[in-house]
Short mmCIF file of C-alpha atoms in Angstrom, two decimals:
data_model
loop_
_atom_site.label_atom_id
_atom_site.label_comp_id
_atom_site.label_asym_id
_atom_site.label_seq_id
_atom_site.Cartn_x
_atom_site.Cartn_y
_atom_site.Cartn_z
CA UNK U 161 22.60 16.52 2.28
CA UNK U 162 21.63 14.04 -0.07
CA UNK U 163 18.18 11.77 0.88
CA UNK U 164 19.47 7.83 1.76
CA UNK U 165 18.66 6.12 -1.17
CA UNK U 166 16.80 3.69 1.43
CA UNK U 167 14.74 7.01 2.24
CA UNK U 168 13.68 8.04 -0.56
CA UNK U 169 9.97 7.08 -1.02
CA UNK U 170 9.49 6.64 2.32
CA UNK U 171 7.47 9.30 3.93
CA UNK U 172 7.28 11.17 7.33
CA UNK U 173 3.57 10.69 7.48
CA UNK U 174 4.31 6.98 6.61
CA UNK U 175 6.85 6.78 9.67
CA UNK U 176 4.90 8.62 12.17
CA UNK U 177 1.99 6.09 11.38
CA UNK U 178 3.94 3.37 11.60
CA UNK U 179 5.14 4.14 14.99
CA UNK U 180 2.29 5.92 16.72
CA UNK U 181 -0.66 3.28 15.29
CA UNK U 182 0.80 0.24 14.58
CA UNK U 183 3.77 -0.20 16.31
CA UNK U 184 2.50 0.89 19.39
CA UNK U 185 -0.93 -1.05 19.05
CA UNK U 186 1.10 -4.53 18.46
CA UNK U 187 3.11 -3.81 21.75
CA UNK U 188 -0.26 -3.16 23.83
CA UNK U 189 -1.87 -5.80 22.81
CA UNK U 190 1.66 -8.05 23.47
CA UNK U 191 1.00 -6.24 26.84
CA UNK U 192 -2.60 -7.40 27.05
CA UNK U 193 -2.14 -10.78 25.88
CA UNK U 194 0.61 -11.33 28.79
CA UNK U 195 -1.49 -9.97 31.56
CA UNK U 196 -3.90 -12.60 30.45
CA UNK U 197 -1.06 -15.31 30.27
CA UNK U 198 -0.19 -14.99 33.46
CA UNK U 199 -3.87 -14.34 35.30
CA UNK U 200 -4.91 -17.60 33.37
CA UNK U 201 -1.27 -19.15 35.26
CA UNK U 202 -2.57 -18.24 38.43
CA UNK U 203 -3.17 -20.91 41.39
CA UNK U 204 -6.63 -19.52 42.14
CA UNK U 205 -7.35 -19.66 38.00
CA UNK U 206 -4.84 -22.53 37.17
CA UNK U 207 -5.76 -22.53 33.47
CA UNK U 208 -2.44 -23.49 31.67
CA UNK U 209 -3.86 -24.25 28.70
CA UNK U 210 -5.32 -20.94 28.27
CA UNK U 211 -2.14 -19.21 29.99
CA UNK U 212 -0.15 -20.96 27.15
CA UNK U 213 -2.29 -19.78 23.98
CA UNK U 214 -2.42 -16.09 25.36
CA UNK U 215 1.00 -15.80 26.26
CA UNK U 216 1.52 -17.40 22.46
CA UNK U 217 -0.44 -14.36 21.09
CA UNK U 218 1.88 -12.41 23.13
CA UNK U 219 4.40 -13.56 21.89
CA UNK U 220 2.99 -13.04 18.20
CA UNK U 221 2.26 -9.45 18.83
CA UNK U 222 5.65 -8.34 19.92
CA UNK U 223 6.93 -10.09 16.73
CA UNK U 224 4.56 -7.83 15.02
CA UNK U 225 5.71 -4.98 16.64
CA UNK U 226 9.90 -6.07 16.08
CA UNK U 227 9.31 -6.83 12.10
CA UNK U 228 7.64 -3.23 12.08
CA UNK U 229 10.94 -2.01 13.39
CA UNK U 230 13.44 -3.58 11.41
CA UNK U 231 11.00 -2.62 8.63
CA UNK U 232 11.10 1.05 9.53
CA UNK U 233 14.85 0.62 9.72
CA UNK U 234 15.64 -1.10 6.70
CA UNK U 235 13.56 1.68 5.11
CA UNK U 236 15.74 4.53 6.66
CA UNK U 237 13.23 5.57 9.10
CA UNK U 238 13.23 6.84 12.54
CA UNK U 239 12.11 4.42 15.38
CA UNK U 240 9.98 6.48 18.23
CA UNK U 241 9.64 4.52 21.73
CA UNK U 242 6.30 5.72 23.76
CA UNK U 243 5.27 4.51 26.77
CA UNK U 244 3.08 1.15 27.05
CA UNK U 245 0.12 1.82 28.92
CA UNK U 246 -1.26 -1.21 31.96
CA UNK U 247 -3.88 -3.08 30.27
CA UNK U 248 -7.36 -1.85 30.95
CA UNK U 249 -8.30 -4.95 32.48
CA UNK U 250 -6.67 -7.31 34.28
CA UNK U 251 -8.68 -9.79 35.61
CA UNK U 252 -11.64 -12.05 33.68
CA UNK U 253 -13.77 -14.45 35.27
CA UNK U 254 -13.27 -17.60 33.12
CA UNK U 255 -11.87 -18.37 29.82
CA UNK U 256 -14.66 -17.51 27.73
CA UNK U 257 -14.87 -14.00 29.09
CA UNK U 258 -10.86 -13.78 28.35
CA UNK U 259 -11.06 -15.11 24.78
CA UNK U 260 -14.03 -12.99 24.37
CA UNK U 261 -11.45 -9.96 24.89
CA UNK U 262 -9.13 -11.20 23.17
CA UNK U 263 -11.67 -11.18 20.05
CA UNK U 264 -12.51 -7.52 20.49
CA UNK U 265 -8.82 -6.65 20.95
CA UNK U 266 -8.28 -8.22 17.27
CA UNK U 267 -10.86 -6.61 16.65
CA UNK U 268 -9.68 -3.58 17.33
CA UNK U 269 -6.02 -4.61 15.81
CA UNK U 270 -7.47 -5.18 12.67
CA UNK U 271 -9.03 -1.40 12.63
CA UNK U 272 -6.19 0.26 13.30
CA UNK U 273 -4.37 -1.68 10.17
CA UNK U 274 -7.04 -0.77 7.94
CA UNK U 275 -6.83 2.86 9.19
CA UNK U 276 -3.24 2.47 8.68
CA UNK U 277 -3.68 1.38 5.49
CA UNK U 278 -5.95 4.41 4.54
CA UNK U 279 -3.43 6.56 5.63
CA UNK U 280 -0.17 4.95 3.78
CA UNK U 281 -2.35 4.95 0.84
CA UNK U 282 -3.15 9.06 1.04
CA UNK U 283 0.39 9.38 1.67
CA UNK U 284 1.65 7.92 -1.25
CA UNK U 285 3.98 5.16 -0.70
CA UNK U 286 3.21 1.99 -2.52
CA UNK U 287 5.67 -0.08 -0.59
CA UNK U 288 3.79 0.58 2.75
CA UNK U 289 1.01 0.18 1.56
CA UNK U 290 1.21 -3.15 0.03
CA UNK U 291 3.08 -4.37 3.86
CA UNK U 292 -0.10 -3.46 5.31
CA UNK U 293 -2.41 -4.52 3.28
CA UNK U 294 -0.93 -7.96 3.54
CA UNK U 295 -0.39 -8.02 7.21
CA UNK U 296 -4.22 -7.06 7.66
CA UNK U 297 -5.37 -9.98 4.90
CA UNK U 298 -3.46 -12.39 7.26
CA UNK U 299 -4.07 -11.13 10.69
CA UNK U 300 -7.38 -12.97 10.64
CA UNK U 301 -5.96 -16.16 9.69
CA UNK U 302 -3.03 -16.53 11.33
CA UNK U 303 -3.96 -15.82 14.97
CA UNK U 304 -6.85 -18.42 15.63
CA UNK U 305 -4.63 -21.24 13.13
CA UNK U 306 -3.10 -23.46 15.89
CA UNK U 307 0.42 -24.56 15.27
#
């Protein structure tokens, strides 16, 4: 059988990493970022403001994760579903210490698209690789921009 023309170019390596690192790392953090939404929403917390900008970056993740998808599809790859882990943590004291986790956590985002990166680029797929390596140059910017 004949490779999808939207296939061709489009590596296995290139789809597992697409799934297992970034796809999945968006939807924890979406996870994350919504467990601080709402513990910020709390009556014993009652911080809307801050239960409004995390459950924004929520938000921002799981588009991350959904225009990885349709990417993966429009490519002719295979979309793997894993399981979500509960967040680590769950509870902060104030909102420093919960916008100090958030900054590790993009921290941490930001690593796994550069490893990503690294990886698309051994791999051999120029298209990939230059959809990363724009989505890591604006990952920085565009999540502490206000609207």
């Amino acid at each position: 059988m004949a490779v999808p023309r939207t296939r061709q170019k489009f590596e296995d390596q290139t789809n597992i990493i697409l799934n297992t690192q970034l796809i999945r790392t968006y939807l924890q953090a979406s996870y994350r970022y919504l467990a601080m939404s709402k513990y910020m929403d709390r009556a014993d917390m009652a911080r809307p403001g801050f239960s409004k900008f995390f459950m924004e970056a929520s938000e921002r993740e799981y588009g991350n994760a959904k225009a990885l998808m349709n990417y993966i599809n429009k490519r002719g790859g295979q979309l793997d579903f894993y399981t979500i882990p509960t967040p680590a943590r769950t509870t902060w004291a104030d909102g420093l210490e919960a916008v100090t986790d958030s900054l590790n956590m993009q921290k941490e985002i930001q690593k796994e698209i550069l490893d990503a990166h690294t990886q698309v680029e051994a791999a051999g797929d120029p298209h990939d690789n230059d959809d990363i390596r724009d989505d890591s140059n604006l990952i920085g910017i565009v999540f502490w921009r206000r609207r």
